[in-house]
mmCIF file of C-alpha atoms in Angstrom:
data_model
loop_
_atom_site.group_PDB
_atom_site.id
_atom_site.type_symbol
_atom_site.label_atom_id
_atom_site.label_comp_id
_atom_site.label_asym_id
_atom_site.label_seq_id
_atom_site.Cartn_x
_atom_site.Cartn_y
_atom_site.Cartn_z
ATOM 1 C CA UNK J 3 -10.452 5.312 24.315
ATOM 2 C CA UNK J 4 -12.933 4.265 21.713
ATOM 3 C CA UNK J 5 -12.798 0.668 20.566
ATOM 4 C CA UNK J 6 -14.961 -0.794 17.823
ATOM 5 C CA UNK J 7 -15.791 -4.496 17.405
ATOM 6 C CA UNK J 8 -17.587 -6.102 14.541
ATOM 7 C CA UNK J 9 -19.095 -9.531 14.254
ATOM 8 C CA UNK J 10 -19.114 -11.758 12.527
ATOM 9 C CA UNK J 11 -15.690 -11.297 10.890
ATOM 10 C CA UNK J 12 -16.637 -13.649 8.073
ATOM 11 C CA UNK J 13 -20.031 -14.419 6.657
ATOM 12 C CA UNK J 14 -20.939 -16.710 3.774
ATOM 13 C CA UNK J 15 -24.551 -16.679 2.727
ATOM 14 C CA UNK J 16 -26.876 -17.659 -0.071
ATOM 15 C CA UNK J 17 -28.453 -15.207 -2.424
ATOM 16 C CA UNK J 18 -31.913 -14.209 -1.347
ATOM 17 C CA UNK J 19 -31.286 -14.587 2.387
ATOM 18 C CA UNK J 20 -31.281 -11.865 5.059
ATOM 19 C CA UNK J 21 -28.514 -11.257 7.537
ATOM 20 C CA UNK J 22 -27.216 -8.707 10.000
ATOM 21 C CA UNK J 23 -23.696 -7.424 10.796
ATOM 22 C CA UNK J 24 -23.164 -6.068 14.288
ATOM 23 C CA UNK J 25 -20.926 -3.244 15.379
ATOM 24 C CA UNK J 26 -20.359 -2.599 19.085
ATOM 25 C CA UNK J 27 -18.357 0.331 20.379
ATOM 26 C CA UNK J 28 -16.917 0.951 23.793
ATOM 27 C CA UNK J 29 -17.493 4.601 24.643
ATOM 28 C CA UNK J 30 -19.447 7.529 23.380
ATOM 29 C CA UNK J 31 -18.865 8.097 19.692
ATOM 30 C CA UNK J 32 -19.697 11.301 17.784
ATOM 31 C CA UNK J 33 -21.246 9.230 15.067
ATOM 32 C CA UNK J 34 -21.026 5.883 13.343
ATOM 33 C CA UNK J 35 -20.056 5.147 9.775
ATOM 34 C CA UNK J 36 -20.401 2.158 7.489
ATOM 35 C CA UNK J 37 -18.026 1.630 4.587
ATOM 36 C CA UNK J 38 -17.665 -0.979 1.925
ATOM 37 C CA UNK J 39 -14.380 -2.249 0.482
ATOM 38 C CA UNK J 40 -14.050 -4.479 -2.577
ATOM 39 C CA UNK J 41 -10.898 -6.635 -2.870
ATOM 40 C CA UNK J 42 -7.866 -4.546 -3.714
ATOM 41 C CA UNK J 43 -9.939 -1.364 -3.744
ATOM 42 C CA UNK J 44 -10.463 1.641 -1.553
ATOM 43 C CA UNK J 45 -13.262 2.412 0.881
ATOM 44 C CA UNK J 46 -16.659 3.530 -0.223
ATOM 45 C CA UNK J 47 -18.878 5.436 2.199
ATOM 46 C CA UNK J 48 -22.272 3.798 2.670
ATOM 47 C CA UNK J 49 -23.957 5.460 5.697
ATOM 48 C CA UNK J 50 -23.296 7.952 8.447
ATOM 49 C CA UNK J 51 -25.507 7.685 11.490
ATOM 50 C CA UNK J 52 -25.751 10.757 13.652
ATOM 51 C CA UNK J 53 -28.087 10.140 16.550
ATOM 52 C CA UNK J 54 -29.837 7.499 18.619
ATOM 53 C CA UNK J 55 -32.471 5.676 16.647
ATOM 54 C CA UNK J 56 -31.137 6.767 13.313
ATOM 55 C CA UNK J 57 -31.993 4.475 10.461
ATOM 56 C CA UNK J 58 -30.778 4.756 6.894
ATOM 57 C CA UNK J 59 -31.509 2.587 3.912
ATOM 58 C CA UNK J 60 -29.981 2.273 0.454
ATOM 59 C CA UNK J 61 -31.225 -0.531 -1.744
ATOM 60 C CA UNK J 62 -30.857 -3.866 0.103
ATOM 61 C CA UNK J 63 -28.790 -2.352 2.897
ATOM 62 C CA UNK J 64 -30.180 -0.750 6.037
ATOM 63 C CA UNK J 65 -28.130 0.631 8.900
ATOM 64 C CA UNK J 66 -29.284 1.613 12.366
ATOM 65 C CA UNK J 67 -27.818 3.080 15.499
ATOM 66 C CA UNK J 68 -28.652 2.523 19.178
ATOM 67 C CA UNK J 69 -26.430 4.827 21.214
ATOM 68 C CA UNK J 70 -27.661 3.550 24.548
ATOM 69 C CA UNK J 71 -26.603 -0.003 23.663
ATOM 70 C CA UNK J 72 -23.555 1.345 21.807
ATOM 71 C CA UNK J 73 -24.581 -0.816 18.879
ATOM 72 C CA UNK J 74 -25.013 -0.304 15.182
ATOM 73 C CA UNK J 75 -26.302 -2.888 12.762
ATOM 74 C CA UNK J 76 -26.087 -3.293 8.994
ATOM 75 C CA UNK J 77 -28.933 -5.401 7.737
ATOM 76 C CA UNK J 78 -28.844 -7.067 4.313
ATOM 77 C CA UNK J 79 -32.161 -7.977 2.757
ATOM 78 C CA UNK J 80 -32.500 -10.575 0.007
ATOM 79 C CA UNK J 81 -28.761 -10.633 -0.649
ATOM 80 C CA UNK J 82 -27.386 -10.570 -4.165
ATOM 81 C CA UNK J 83 -23.883 -11.534 -5.347
ATOM 82 C CA UNK J 84 -22.951 -7.896 -6.033
ATOM 83 C CA UNK J 85 -23.055 -7.181 -2.299
ATOM 84 C CA UNK J 86 -20.045 -9.452 -1.733
ATOM 85 C CA UNK J 87 -17.375 -7.246 -0.148
ATOM 86 C CA UNK J 88 -15.824 -6.413 3.181
ATOM 87 C CA UNK J 89 -17.919 -4.088 5.323
ATOM 88 C CA UNK J 90 -16.396 -1.851 7.976
ATOM 89 C CA UNK J 91 -17.965 0.212 10.683
ATOM 90 C CA UNK J 92 -16.078 3.151 12.177
ATOM 91 C CA UNK J 93 -16.761 5.413 15.150
ATOM 92 C CA UNK J 94 -15.918 9.071 15.159
ATOM 93 C CA UNK J 95 -13.659 10.219 18.045
ATOM 94 C CA UNK J 96 -12.676 13.870 17.774
ATOM 95 C CA UNK J 97 -10.703 14.166 14.584
ATOM 96 C CA UNK J 98 -10.163 10.486 13.769
ATOM 97 C CA UNK J 99 -12.123 7.412 12.792
ATOM 98 C CA UNK J 100 -11.671 4.228 14.839
ATOM 99 C CA UNK J 101 -12.365 1.198 12.712
ATOM 100 C CA UNK J 102 -13.637 -2.293 13.281
ATOM 101 C CA UNK J 103 -11.768 -5.226 11.825
ATOM 102 C CA UNK J 104 -14.297 -5.613 9.008
ATOM 103 C CA UNK J 105 -16.794 -8.306 8.057
ATOM 104 C CA UNK J 106 -15.951 -10.223 4.905
ATOM 105 C CA UNK J 107 -19.225 -11.039 3.211
ATOM 106 C CA UNK J 108 -19.462 -13.701 0.518
ATOM 107 C CA UNK J 109 -22.811 -14.209 -1.196
ATOM 108 C CA UNK J 110 -23.132 -17.402 -3.197
ATOM 109 C CA UNK J 111 -25.570 -17.834 -6.055
ATOM 110 C CA UNK H 30 -15.895 17.270 -9.314
ATOM 111 C CA UNK H 31 -12.604 15.393 -8.999
ATOM 112 C CA UNK H 32 -12.346 12.746 -6.273
ATOM 113 C CA UNK H 33 -9.432 11.927 -4.072
ATOM 114 C CA UNK H 34 -6.356 10.800 -5.981
ATOM 115 C CA UNK H 35 -3.162 9.183 -4.702
ATOM 116 C CA UNK H 36 0.188 8.436 -6.188
ATOM 117 C CA UNK H 37 1.912 6.151 -6.759
ATOM 118 C CA UNK H 38 -0.469 3.203 -6.867
ATOM 119 C CA UNK H 39 2.204 0.678 -6.003
ATOM 120 C CA UNK H 40 5.658 0.971 -4.547
ATOM 121 C CA UNK H 41 8.457 -1.449 -3.583
ATOM 122 C CA UNK H 42 11.185 -0.345 -1.182
ATOM 123 C CA UNK H 43 13.828 -1.982 0.938
ATOM 124 C CA UNK H 44 14.268 -1.728 4.694
ATOM 125 C CA UNK H 45 15.865 1.491 5.845
ATOM 126 C CA UNK H 46 14.792 3.492 2.790
ATOM 127 C CA UNK H 47 12.511 6.497 2.833
ATOM 128 C CA UNK H 48 9.216 6.926 0.938
ATOM 129 C CA UNK H 49 6.888 9.796 0.077
ATOM 130 C CA UNK H 50 3.278 9.181 -0.786
ATOM 131 C CA UNK H 51 1.039 11.876 -2.288
ATOM 132 C CA UNK H 52 -2.637 12.714 -2.086
ATOM 133 C CA UNK H 53 -4.823 15.282 -3.808
ATOM 134 C CA UNK H 54 -7.954 16.039 -1.892
ATOM 135 C CA UNK H 55 -11.425 16.290 -3.348
ATOM 136 C CA UNK H 56 -12.408 19.727 -4.624
ATOM 137 C CA UNK H 57 -13.682 21.922 -1.792
ATOM 138 C CA UNK H 58 -12.150 19.786 0.964
ATOM 139 C CA UNK H 59 -9.598 21.303 3.342
ATOM 140 C CA UNK H 60 -8.900 18.273 5.537
ATOM 141 C CA UNK H 61 -6.791 15.223 4.714
ATOM 142 C CA UNK H 62 -6.436 12.146 6.888
ATOM 143 C CA UNK H 63 -3.968 9.337 6.360
ATOM 144 C CA UNK H 64 -4.560 5.668 7.301
ATOM 145 C CA UNK H 65 -2.516 2.518 7.209
ATOM 146 C CA UNK H 66 -4.353 -0.671 6.366
ATOM 147 C CA UNK H 67 -2.519 -3.955 6.818
ATOM 148 C CA UNK H 68 -3.778 -6.948 4.943
ATOM 149 C CA UNK H 69 -7.000 -8.298 6.422
ATOM 150 C CA UNK H 70 -7.348 -5.533 8.949
ATOM 151 C CA UNK H 71 -9.260 -2.282 9.375
ATOM 152 C CA UNK H 72 -7.509 1.027 8.715
ATOM 153 C CA UNK H 73 -5.403 2.567 11.456
ATOM 154 C CA UNK H 74 -5.355 6.358 11.778
ATOM 155 C CA UNK H 75 -1.938 7.915 11.215
ATOM 156 C CA UNK H 76 -2.673 11.658 11.300
ATOM 157 C CA UNK H 77 -4.902 14.392 9.981
ATOM 158 C CA UNK H 78 -4.090 17.779 8.449
ATOM 159 C CA UNK H 79 -6.505 20.697 8.517
ATOM 160 C CA UNK H 80 -5.604 23.860 6.699
ATOM 161 C CA UNK H 81 -1.926 22.937 6.579
ATOM 162 C CA UNK H 82 -1.638 22.119 10.320
ATOM 163 C CA UNK H 83 -1.492 18.685 11.910
ATOM 164 C CA UNK H 84 -4.881 18.314 13.600
ATOM 165 C CA UNK H 85 -4.285 15.029 15.401
ATOM 166 C CA UNK H 86 -2.106 11.928 15.370
ATOM 167 C CA UNK H 87 -2.588 8.232 16.016
ATOM 168 C CA UNK H 88 -0.116 5.779 17.573
ATOM 169 C CA UNK H 89 2.558 5.973 14.940
ATOM 170 C CA UNK H 90 6.203 6.752 15.556
ATOM 171 C CA UNK H 91 7.801 10.088 14.502
ATOM 172 C CA UNK H 92 9.329 8.502 11.431
ATOM 173 C CA UNK H 93 5.840 8.883 9.983
ATOM 174 C CA UNK H 94 5.500 12.547 9.073
ATOM 175 C CA UNK H 95 3.331 14.585 6.798
ATOM 176 C CA UNK H 96 2.645 17.874 5.101
ATOM 177 C CA UNK H 97 -0.350 19.674 3.732
ATOM 178 C CA UNK H 98 0.060 22.307 1.058
ATOM 179 C CA UNK H 99 -1.912 25.514 0.409
ATOM 180 C CA UNK H 100 -3.973 23.724 -2.238
ATOM 181 C CA UNK H 101 -4.810 21.118 0.512
ATOM 182 C CA UNK H 102 -2.931 18.281 -1.199
ATOM 183 C CA UNK H 103 -0.841 16.267 1.193
ATOM 184 C CA UNK H 104 2.219 14.087 1.541
ATOM 185 C CA UNK H 105 2.962 11.200 3.842
ATOM 186 C CA UNK H 106 6.638 10.549 4.465
ATOM 187 C CA UNK H 107 7.973 7.446 6.101
ATOM 188 C CA UNK H 108 11.664 7.218 7.068
ATOM 189 C CA UNK H 109 13.740 4.156 7.956
ATOM 190 C CA UNK H 110 11.242 1.763 6.476
ATOM 191 C CA UNK H 111 10.563 -1.473 8.334
ATOM 192 C CA UNK H 112 9.082 -4.695 6.996
ATOM 193 C CA UNK H 113 5.898 -4.070 9.042
ATOM 194 C CA UNK H 114 5.313 -0.866 7.132
ATOM 195 C CA UNK H 115 4.121 -2.960 4.202
ATOM 196 C CA UNK H 116 0.478 -2.047 3.859
ATOM 197 C CA UNK H 117 -2.126 -0.129 1.883
ATOM 198 C CA UNK H 118 -1.891 3.584 2.677
ATOM 199 C CA UNK H 119 -5.153 5.393 2.309
ATOM 200 C CA UNK H 120 -5.738 9.101 2.113
ATOM 201 C CA UNK H 121 -9.167 10.539 2.857
ATOM 202 C CA UNK H 122 -10.428 14.080 2.470
ATOM 203 C CA UNK H 123 -13.307 15.794 4.124
ATOM 204 C CA UNK H 124 -14.845 19.286 3.999
ATOM 205 C CA UNK H 125 -13.948 20.185 7.606
ATOM 206 C CA UNK H 126 -11.649 19.240 10.456
ATOM 207 C CA UNK H 127 -13.980 17.325 12.751
ATOM 208 C CA UNK H 128 -14.930 13.660 12.975
ATOM 209 C CA UNK H 129 -18.431 14.710 11.975
ATOM 210 C CA UNK H 130 -17.554 14.958 8.342
ATOM 211 C CA UNK H 131 -17.779 11.949 6.075
ATOM 212 C CA UNK H 132 -14.305 11.055 4.825
ATOM 213 C CA UNK H 133 -13.914 10.234 1.146
ATOM 214 C CA UNK H 134 -11.114 7.840 0.362
ATOM 215 C CA UNK H 135 -8.640 7.680 -2.460
ATOM 216 C CA UNK H 136 -7.642 4.417 -4.156
ATOM 217 C CA UNK H 137 -4.627 3.962 -1.907
ATOM 218 C CA UNK H 138 -0.954 3.294 -2.362
ATOM 219 C CA UNK H 139 0.210 -0.295 -1.793
ATOM 220 C CA UNK H 140 3.678 -0.261 -0.256
ATOM 221 C CA UNK H 141 5.793 -3.354 -0.082
ATOM 222 C CA UNK H 142 8.959 -3.239 2.018
ATOM 223 C CA UNK H 143 11.532 -5.972 1.352
#
């Protein structure tokens, strides 16, 4: 059974700094997703990572996947306040997504 | 292109009542998945419908049931509501029935059970 763990669960950082969110998963996953959720809002798809070594970048966010280590990372470069949100990773297992608990990211000016 | 829509946006019920939540999938999508998201947690998979058939189910009791219609819209029904059913219910649509497809989420229905 696929389990997904994220860390840290809470992250407060200054604008302009870099940081990484980690997502470990327990068994083989079809693929790995990253989503963003703003308070009281729904989930917005950020990245889908399909294979070992996959790297995707959008603006200040970059996601990567290491299937051998069963690890995905979401790296934030030169953070800005607008990136404050909760970030979730999810693994694909057959027809369903198995989600991590989320990382609440607060970026202070 | 219309995104995923859900109704109602908020709902208050009492224990023991029944509720129906509705979801319209994104144009061109034939698969709908339902999730329950408790406050401060990640979503939990309830079930998925693909071309009007249940395609898979998570660890939810039978009082959680669903339907998908020929236009691929969907309903989630919850009978005998319990306090713990209070949550954000999210519907997601995708173009196909496998986990390989990116799921696009609606705004959710926030259910409060008193």
